PDB file of C-alpha atoms in Angstrom:
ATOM      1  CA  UNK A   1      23.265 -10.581   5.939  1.00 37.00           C
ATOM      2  CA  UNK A   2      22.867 -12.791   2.947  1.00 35.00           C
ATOM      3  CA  UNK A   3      18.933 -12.447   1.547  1.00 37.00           C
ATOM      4  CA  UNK A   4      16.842 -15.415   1.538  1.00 36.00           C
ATOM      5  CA  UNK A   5      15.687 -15.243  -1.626  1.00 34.00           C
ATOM      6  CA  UNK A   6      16.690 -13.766  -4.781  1.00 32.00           C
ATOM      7  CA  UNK A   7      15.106 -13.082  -8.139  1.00 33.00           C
ATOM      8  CA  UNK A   8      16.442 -10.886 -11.022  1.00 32.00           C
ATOM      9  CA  UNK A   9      14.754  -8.342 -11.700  1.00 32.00           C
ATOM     10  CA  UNK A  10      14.944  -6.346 -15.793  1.00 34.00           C
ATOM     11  CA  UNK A  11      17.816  -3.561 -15.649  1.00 31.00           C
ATOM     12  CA  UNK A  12      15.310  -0.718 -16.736  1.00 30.00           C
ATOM     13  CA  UNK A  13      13.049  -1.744 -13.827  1.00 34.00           C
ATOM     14  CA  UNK A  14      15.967  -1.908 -11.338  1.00 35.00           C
ATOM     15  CA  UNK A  15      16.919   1.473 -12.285  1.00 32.00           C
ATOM     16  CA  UNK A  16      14.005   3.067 -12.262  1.00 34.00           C
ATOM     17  CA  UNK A  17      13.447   1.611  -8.332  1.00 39.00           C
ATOM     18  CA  UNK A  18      17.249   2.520  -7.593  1.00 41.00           C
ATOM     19  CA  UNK A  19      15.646   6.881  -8.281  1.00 46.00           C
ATOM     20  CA  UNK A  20      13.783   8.453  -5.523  1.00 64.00           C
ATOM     21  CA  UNK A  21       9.874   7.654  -6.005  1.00 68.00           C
ATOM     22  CA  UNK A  22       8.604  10.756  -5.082  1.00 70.00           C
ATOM     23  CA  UNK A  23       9.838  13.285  -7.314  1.00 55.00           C
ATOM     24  CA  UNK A  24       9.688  17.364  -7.079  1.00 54.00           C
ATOM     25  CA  UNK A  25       7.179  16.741 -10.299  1.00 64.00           C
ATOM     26  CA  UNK A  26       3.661  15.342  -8.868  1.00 68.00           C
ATOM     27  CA  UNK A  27       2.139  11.613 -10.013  1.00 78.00           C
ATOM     28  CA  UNK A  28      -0.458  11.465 -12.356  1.00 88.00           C
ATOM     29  CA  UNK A  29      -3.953  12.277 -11.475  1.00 94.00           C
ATOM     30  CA  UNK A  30      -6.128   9.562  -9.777  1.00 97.00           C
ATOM     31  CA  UNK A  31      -9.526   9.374  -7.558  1.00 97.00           C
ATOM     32  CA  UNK A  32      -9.881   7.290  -4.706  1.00 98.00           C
ATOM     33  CA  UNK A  33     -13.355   5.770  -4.619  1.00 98.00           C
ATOM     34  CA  UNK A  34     -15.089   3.543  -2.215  1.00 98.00           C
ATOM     35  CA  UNK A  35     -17.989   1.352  -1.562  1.00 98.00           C
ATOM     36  CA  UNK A  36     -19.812  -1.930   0.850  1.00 98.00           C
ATOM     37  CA  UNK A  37     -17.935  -4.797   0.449  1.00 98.00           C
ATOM     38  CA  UNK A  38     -19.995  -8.220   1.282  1.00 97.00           C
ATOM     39  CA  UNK A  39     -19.483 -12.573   0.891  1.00 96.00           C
ATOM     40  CA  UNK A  40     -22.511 -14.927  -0.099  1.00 96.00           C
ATOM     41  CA  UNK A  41     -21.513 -18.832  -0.400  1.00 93.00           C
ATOM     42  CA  UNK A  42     -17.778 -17.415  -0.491  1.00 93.00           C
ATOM     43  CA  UNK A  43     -18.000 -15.567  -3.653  1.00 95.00           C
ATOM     44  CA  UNK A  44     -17.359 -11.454  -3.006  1.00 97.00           C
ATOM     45  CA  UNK A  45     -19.826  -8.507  -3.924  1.00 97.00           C
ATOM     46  CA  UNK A  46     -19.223  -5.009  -4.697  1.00 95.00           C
ATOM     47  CA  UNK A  47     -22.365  -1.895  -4.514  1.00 95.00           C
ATOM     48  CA  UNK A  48     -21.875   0.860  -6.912  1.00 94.00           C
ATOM     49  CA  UNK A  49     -18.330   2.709  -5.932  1.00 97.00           C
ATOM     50  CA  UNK A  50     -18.347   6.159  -5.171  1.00 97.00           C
ATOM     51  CA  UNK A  51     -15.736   9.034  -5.844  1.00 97.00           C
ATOM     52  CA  UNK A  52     -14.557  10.447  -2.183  1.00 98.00           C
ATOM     53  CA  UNK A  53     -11.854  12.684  -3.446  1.00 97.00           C
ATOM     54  CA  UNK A  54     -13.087  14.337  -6.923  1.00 92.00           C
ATOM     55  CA  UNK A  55     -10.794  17.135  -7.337  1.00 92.00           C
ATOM     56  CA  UNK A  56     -10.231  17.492 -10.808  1.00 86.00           C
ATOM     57  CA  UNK A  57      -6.960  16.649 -12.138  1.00 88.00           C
ATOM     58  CA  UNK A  58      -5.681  15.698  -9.252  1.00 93.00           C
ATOM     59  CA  UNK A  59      -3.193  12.804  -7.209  1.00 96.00           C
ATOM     60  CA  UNK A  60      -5.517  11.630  -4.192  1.00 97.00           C
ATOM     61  CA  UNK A  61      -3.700   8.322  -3.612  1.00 97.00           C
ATOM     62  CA  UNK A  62      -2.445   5.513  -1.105  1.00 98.00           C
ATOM     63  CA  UNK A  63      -5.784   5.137   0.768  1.00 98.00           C
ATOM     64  CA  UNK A  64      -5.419   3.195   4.406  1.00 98.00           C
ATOM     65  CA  UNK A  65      -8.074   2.621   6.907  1.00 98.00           C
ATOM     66  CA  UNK A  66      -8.127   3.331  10.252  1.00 98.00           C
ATOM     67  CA  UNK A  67      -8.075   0.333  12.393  1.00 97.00           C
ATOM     68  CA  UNK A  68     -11.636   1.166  13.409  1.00 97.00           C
ATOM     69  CA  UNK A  69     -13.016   1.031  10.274  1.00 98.00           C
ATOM     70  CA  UNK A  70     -14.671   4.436  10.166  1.00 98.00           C
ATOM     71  CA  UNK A  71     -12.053   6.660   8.131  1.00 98.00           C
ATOM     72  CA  UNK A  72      -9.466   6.595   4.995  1.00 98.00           C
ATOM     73  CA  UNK A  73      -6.159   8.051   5.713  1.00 98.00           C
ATOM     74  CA  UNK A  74      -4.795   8.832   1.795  1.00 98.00           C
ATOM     75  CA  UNK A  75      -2.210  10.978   0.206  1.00 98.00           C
ATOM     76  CA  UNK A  76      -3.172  14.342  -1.415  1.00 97.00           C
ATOM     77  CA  UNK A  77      -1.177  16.568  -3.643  1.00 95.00           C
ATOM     78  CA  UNK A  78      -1.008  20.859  -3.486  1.00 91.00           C
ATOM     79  CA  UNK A  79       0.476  22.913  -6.370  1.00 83.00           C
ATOM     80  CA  UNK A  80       3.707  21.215  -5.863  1.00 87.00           C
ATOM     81  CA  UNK A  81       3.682  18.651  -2.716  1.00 92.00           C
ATOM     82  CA  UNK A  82       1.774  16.308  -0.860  1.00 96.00           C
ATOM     83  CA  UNK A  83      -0.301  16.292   2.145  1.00 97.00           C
ATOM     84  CA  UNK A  84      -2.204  13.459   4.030  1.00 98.00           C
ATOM     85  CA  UNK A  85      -5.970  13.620   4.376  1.00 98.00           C
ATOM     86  CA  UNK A  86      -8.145  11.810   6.304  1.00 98.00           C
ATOM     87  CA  UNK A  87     -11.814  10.963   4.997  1.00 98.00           C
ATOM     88  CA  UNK A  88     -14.451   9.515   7.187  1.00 98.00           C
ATOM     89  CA  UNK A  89     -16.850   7.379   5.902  1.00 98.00           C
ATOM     90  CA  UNK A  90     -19.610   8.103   7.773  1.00 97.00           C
ATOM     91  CA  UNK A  91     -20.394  11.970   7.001  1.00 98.00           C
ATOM     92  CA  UNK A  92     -18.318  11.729   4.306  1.00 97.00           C
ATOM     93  CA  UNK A  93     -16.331  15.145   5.508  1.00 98.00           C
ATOM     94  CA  UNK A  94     -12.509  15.143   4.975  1.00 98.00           C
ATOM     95  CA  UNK A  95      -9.935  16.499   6.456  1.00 98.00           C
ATOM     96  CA  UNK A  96      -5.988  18.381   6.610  1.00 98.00           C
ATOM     97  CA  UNK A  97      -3.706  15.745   8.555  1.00 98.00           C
ATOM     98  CA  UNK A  98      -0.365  17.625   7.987  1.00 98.00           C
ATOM     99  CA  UNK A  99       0.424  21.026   6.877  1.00 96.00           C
ATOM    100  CA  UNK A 100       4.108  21.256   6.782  1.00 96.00           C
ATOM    101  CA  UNK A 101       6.959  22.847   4.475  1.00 95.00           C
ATOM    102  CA  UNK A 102       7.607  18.769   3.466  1.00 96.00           C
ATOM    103  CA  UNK A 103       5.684  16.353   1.163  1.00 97.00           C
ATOM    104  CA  UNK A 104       4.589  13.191   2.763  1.00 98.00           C
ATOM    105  CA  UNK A 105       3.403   9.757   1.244  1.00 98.00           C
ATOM    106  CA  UNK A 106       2.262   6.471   1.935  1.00 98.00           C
ATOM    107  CA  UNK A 107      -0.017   7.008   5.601  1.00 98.00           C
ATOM    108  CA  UNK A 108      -0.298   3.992   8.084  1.00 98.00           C
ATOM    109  CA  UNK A 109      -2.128   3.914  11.139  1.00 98.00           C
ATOM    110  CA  UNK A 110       0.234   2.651  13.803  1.00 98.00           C
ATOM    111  CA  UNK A 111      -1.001   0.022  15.638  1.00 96.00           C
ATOM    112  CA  UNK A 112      -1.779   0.686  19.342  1.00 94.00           C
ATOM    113  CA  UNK A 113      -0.878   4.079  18.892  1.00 96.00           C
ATOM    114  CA  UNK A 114      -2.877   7.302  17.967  1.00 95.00           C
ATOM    115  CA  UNK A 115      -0.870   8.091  15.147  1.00 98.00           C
ATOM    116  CA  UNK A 116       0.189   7.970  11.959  1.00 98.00           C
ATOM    117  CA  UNK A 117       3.044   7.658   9.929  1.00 98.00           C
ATOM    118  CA  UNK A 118       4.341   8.275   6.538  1.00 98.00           C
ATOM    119  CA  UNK A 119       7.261   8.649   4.315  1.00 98.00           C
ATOM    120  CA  UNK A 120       8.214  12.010   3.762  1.00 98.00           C
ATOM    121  CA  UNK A 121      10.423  13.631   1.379  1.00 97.00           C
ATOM    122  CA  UNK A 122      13.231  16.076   3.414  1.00 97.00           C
ATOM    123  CA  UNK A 123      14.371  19.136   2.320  1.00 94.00           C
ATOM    124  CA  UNK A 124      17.540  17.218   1.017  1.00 96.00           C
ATOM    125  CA  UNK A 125      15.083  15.170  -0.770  1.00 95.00           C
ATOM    126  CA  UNK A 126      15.895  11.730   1.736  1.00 97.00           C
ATOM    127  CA  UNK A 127      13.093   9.628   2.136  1.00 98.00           C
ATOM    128  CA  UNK A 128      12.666   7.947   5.805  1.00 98.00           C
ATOM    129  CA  UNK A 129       9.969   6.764   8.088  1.00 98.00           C
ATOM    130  CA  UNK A 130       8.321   9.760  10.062  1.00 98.00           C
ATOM    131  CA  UNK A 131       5.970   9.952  12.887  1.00 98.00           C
ATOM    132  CA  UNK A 132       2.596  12.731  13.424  1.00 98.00           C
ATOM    133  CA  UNK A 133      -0.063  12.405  15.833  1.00 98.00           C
ATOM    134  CA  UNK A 134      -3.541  12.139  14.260  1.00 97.00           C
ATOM    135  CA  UNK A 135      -3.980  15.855  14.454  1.00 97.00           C
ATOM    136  CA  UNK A 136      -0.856  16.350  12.395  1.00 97.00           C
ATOM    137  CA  UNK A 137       1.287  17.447  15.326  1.00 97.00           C
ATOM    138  CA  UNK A 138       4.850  16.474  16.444  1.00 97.00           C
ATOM    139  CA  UNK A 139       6.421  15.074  13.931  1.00 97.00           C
ATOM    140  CA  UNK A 140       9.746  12.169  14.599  1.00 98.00           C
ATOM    141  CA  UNK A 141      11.130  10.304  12.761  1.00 98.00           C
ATOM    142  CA  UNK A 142      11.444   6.794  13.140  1.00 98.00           C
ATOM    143  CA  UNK A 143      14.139   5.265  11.840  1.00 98.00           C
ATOM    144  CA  UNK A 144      16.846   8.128  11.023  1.00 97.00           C
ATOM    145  CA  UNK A 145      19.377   5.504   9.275  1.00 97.00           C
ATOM    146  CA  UNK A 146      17.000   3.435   6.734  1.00 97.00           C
ATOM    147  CA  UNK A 147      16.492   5.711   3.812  1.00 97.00           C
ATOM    148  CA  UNK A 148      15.222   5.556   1.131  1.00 98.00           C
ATOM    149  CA  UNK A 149      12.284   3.927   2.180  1.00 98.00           C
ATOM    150  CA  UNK A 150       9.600   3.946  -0.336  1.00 97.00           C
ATOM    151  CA  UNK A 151       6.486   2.045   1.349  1.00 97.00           C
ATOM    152  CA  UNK A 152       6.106   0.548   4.428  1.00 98.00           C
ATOM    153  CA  UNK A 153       3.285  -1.772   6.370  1.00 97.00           C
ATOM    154  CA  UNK A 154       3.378  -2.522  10.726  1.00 95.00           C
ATOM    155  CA  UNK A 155       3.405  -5.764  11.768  1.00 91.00           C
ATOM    156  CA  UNK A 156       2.849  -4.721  15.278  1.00 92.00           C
ATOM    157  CA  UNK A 157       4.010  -1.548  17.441  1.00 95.00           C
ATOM    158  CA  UNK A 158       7.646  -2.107  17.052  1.00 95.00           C
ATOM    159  CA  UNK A 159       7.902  -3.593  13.807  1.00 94.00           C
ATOM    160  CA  UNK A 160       7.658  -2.686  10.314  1.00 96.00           C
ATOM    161  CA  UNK A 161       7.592  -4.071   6.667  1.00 96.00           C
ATOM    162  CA  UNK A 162       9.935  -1.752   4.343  1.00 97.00           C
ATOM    163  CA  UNK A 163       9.736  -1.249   0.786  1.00 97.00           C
ATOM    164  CA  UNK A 164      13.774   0.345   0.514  1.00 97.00           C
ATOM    165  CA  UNK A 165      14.859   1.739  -2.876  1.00 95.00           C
ATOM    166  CA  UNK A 166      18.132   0.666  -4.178  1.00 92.00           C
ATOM    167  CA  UNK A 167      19.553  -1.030  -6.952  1.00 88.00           C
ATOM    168  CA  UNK A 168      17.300  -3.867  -6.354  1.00 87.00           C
ATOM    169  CA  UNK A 169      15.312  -2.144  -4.470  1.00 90.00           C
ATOM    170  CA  UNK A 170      15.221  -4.366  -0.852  1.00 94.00           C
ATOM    171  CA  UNK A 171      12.138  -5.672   1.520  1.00 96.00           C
ATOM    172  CA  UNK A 172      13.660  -5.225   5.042  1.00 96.00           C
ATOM    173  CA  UNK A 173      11.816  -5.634   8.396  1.00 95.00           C
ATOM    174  CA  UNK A 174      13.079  -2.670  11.143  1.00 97.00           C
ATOM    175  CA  UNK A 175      12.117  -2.217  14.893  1.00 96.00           C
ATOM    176  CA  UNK A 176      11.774   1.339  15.796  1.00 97.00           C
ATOM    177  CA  UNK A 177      12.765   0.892  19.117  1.00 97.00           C
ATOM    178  CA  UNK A 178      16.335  -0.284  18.478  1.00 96.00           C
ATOM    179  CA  UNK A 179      16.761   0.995  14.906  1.00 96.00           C
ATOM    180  CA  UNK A 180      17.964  -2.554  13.550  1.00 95.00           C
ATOM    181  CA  UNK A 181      17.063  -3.887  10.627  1.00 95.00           C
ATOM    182  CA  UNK A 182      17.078  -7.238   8.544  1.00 95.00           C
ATOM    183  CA  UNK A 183      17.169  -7.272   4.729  1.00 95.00           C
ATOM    184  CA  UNK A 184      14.515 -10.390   3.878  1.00 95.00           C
ATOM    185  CA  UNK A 185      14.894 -10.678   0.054  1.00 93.00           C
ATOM    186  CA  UNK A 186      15.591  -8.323  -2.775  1.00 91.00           C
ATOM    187  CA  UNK A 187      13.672  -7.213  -5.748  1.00 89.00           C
ATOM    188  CA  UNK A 188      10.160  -6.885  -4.705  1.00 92.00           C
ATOM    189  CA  UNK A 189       7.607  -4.462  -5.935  1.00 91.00           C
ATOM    190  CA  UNK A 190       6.008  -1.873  -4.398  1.00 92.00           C
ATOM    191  CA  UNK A 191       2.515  -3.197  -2.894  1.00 95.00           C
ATOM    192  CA  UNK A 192       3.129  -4.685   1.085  1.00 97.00           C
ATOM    193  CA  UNK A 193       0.008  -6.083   2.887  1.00 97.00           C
ATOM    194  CA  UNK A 194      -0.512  -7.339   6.310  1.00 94.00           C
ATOM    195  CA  UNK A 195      -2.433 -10.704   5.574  1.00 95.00           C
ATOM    196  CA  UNK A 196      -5.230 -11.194   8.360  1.00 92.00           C
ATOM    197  CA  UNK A 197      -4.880 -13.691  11.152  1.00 89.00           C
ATOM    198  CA  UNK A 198      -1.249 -14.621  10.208  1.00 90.00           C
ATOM    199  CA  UNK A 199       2.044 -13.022  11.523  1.00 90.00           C
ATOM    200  CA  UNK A 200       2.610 -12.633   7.898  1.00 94.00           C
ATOM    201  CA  UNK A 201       2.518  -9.938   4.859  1.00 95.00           C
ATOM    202  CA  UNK A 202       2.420 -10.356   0.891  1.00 97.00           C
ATOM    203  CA  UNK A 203       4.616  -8.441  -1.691  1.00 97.00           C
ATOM    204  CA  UNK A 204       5.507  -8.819  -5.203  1.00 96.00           C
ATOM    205  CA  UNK A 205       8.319 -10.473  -6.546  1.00 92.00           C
ATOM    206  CA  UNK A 206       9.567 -11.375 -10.115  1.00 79.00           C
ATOM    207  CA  UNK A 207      10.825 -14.438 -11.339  1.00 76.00           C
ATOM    208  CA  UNK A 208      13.502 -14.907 -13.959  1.00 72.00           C
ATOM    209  CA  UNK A 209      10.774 -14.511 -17.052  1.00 73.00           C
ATOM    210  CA  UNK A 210       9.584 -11.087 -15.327  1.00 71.00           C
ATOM    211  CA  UNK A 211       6.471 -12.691 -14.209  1.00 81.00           C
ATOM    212  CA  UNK A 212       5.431 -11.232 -10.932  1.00 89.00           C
ATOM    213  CA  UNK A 213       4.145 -13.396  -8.218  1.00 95.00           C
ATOM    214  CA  UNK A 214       2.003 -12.404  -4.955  1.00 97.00           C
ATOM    215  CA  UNK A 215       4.387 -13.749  -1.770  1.00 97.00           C
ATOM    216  CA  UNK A 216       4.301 -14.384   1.368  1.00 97.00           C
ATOM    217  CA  UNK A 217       6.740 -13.490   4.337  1.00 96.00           C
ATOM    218  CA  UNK A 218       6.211 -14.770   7.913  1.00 92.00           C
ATOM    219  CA  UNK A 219       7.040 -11.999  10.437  1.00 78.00           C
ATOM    220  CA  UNK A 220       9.255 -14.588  12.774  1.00 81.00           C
ATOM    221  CA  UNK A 221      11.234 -16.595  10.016  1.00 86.00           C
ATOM    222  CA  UNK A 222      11.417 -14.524   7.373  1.00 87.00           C
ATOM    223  CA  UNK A 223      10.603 -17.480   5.085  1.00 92.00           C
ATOM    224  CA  UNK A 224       9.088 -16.569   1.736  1.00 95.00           C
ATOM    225  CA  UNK A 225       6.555 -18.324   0.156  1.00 95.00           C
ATOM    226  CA  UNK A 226       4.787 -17.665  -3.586  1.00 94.00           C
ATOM    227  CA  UNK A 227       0.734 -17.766  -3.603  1.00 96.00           C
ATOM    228  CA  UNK A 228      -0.448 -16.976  -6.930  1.00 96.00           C
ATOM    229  CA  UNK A 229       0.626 -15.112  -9.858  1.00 95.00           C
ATOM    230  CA  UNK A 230       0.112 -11.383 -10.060  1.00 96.00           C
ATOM    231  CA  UNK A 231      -2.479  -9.707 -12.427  1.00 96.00           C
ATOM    232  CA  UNK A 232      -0.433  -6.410 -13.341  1.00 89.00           C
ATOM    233  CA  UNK A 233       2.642  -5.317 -13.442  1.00 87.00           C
ATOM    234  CA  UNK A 234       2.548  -4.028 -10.138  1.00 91.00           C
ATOM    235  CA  UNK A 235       0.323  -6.806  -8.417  1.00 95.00           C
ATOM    236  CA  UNK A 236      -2.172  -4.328  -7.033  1.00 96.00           C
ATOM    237  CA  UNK A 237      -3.521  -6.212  -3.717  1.00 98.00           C
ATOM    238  CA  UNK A 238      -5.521  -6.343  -0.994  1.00 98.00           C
ATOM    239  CA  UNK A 239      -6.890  -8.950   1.373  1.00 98.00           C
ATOM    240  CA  UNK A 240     -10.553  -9.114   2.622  1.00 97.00           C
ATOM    241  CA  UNK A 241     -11.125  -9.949   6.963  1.00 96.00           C
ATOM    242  CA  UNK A 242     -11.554 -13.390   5.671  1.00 95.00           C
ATOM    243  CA  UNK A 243      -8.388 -14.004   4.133  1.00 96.00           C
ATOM    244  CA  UNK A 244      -9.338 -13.942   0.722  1.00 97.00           C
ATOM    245  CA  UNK A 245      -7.283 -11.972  -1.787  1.00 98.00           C
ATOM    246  CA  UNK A 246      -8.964  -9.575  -4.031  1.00 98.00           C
ATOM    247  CA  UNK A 247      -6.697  -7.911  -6.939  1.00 98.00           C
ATOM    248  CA  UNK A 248      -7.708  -5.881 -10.208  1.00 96.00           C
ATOM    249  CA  UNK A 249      -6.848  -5.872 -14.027  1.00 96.00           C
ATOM    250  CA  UNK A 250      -7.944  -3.086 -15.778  1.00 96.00           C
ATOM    251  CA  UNK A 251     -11.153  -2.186 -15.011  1.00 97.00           C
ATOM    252  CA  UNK A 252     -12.081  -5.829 -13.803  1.00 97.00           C
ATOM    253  CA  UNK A 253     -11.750  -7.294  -9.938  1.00 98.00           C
ATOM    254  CA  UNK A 254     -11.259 -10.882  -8.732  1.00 98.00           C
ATOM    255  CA  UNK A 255     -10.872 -13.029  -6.213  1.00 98.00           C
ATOM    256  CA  UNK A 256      -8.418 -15.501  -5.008  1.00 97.00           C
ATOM    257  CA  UNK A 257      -9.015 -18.035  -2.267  1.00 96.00           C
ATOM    258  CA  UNK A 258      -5.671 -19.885  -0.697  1.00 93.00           C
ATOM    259  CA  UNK A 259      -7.671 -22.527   0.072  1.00 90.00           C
ATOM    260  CA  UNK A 260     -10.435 -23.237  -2.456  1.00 87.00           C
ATOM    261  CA  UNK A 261      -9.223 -21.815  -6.037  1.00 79.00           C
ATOM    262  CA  UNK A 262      -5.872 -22.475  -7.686  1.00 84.00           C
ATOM    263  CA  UNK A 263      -6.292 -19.249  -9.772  1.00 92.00           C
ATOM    264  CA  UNK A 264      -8.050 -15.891  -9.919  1.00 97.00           C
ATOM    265  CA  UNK A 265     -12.268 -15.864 -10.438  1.00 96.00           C
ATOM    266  CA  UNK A 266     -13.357 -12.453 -11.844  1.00 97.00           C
ATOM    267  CA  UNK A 267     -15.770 -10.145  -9.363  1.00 97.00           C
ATOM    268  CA  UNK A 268     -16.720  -7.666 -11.025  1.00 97.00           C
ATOM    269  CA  UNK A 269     -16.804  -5.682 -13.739  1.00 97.00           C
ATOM    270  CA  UNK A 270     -16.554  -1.930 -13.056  1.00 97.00           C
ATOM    271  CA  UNK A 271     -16.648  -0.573 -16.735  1.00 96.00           C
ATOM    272  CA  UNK A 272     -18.540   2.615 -15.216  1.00 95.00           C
ATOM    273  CA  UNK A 273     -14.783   3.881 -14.151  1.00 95.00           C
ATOM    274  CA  UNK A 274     -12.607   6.224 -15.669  1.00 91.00           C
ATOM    275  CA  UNK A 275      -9.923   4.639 -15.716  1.00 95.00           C
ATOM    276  CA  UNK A 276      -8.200   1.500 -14.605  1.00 96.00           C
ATOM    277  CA  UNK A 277      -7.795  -0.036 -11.019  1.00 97.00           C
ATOM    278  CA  UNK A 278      -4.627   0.774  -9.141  1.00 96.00           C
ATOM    279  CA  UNK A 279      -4.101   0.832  -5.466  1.00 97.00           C
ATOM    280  CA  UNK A 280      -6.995  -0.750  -3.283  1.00 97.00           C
ATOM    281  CA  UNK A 281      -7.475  -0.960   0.761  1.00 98.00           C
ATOM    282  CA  UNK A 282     -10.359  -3.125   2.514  1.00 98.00           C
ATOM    283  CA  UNK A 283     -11.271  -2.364   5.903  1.00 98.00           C
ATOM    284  CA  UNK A 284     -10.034  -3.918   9.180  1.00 96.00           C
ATOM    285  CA  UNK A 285     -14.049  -4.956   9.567  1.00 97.00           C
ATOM    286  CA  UNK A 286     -14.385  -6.135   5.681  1.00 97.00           C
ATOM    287  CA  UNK A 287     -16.644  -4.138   4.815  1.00 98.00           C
ATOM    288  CA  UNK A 288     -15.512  -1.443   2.815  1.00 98.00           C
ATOM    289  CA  UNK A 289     -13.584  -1.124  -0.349  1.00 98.00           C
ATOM    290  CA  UNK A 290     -11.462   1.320  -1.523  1.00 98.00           C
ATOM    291  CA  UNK A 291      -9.565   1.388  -4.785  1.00 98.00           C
ATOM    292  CA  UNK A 292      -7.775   4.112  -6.562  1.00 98.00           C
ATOM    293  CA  UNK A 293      -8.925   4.801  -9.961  1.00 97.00           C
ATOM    294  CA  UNK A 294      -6.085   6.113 -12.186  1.00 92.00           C
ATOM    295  CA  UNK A 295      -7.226   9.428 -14.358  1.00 84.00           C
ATOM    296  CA  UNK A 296      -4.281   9.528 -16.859  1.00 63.00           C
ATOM    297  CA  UNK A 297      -1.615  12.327 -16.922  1.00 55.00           C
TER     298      UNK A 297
END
């Protein structure tokens, strides 16, 4: 199939996303940190964000809430792989997901299910879409012919949003049922979000200046739509209950609003951190935060 939209992306860039993303060689360190989320006359406030993971020199990444609202599912690295955790907001305890001979990456809940899944990294080093229960048990995997997938976001029970590496790397929508798959553009980044109360997600794409743009693609059409420009490099993303986006620069958050503001309004400013904003996650209820704070190498 021909994709519906096409951007060039820089030759370093494309090569770097055509390599596997999860290398034998662990990311740099980074702290996962969370905290209440609230509205007042539509602008948003943040309380004081607190470190959840706080292991030192350390990768706790990729945070994802539950679809209750009451725990973080997140990425956590080991001497020389990855495991997923799962934190629960409440009593603040956290827990082993999986304990298995493989790294995994990137934890979803999936809906209507009580499970996870992830992308883990195969003895042969292939990256696919995998299957545990919440307890970490019987693993399967999904979709044995996409690979390598590198993120991934459910639209609903059968279908799923695919960050595939490649040179360009590819956003495809699969069904795990049938194994089928649709290539919807090329040259995206690496950040997918389900946007609330729309059959619809956001990505990242670059234009032909390099500029990368927050878009959206409808689950049905597959039509593609830019919404506002990005703030990073990577167009670090979430969306808030209400439909508002929140991204980060730096150490700084704002807002955007489809339908009030043509541009980004600046939040907050969370100087107290050690390091810059990455990765963030809001809860299915709105009312939590989380955001990965990047520690350096």
């Amino acid at each position: 199939m021909t994709p519906k939209y096409f951007i060039r992306f820089s030759p370093l860039l494309s090569f770097f996303l055509t390599t596997s993303l999860y290398s034998q060689s662990l990311p740099p360190a980074s702290d996962i940190y969370v905290g209440d989320l609230s509205v007042f006359d539509g602008l948003y406030y943040l309380d004081e964000l607190k470190n959840i993971t706080n292991r030192g020199n350390i990768y706790d990444n990729q945070p994802s809430f539950t679809p209750d609202s009451r725990s973080i599912l997140y990425t956590a690295s080991y001497s020389n792989q990855t495991e997923i955790h799962r934190y629960y907001l409440t009593s603040g305890r956290t827990t082993r997901i999986t304990r298995t001979a493989e790294s995994e990456y990137s934890p979803n809940s999936i809906p209507g299910d009580r499970a996870l899944s992830v992308v883990r990294v195969e003895q042969d080093t292939s990256q696919r879409l995998w299957r545990f229960t919440m307890e970490g048990m019987d693993p399967d995997l999904l979709l044995p012919n996409i690979a390598p997938v590198g993120y991934h976001e459910w639209a609903n029970p059968e279908t799923v949003l695919l960050f595939v590496l490649g040179s360009p790397p590819t956003l495809q929508t699969a069904n795990i049922l049938t194994g089928n798959s649709e290539v919807l553009t090329e040259n995206i980044g690496r950040i997918l979000k389900k946007i609330p109360n729309r059959d619809a997600w956001s990505f990242v794409q670059k234009n032909d200046q390099n500029e990368g743009w927050i878009s959206s693609v409808t689950t049905e059409s597959g039509q593609i739509e830019p919404l506002v420009r990005a703030l990073n490099e990577d167009g670090f993303h979430a969306w808030t209950s209400e439909g508002v986006l929140l991204g980060s620069q730096g150490k700084e958050l704002y807002q955007w609003n489809p339908s009030l503001e043509d541009d980004w309004r600046k939040i907050a400013d969370l100087s107290y951190l050690s390091g810059p904003i990455s990765r963030m996650a809001i809860s299915p209820n709105g009312n939590t935060i989380a955001v990965v704070v990047d520690a350096g190498p």
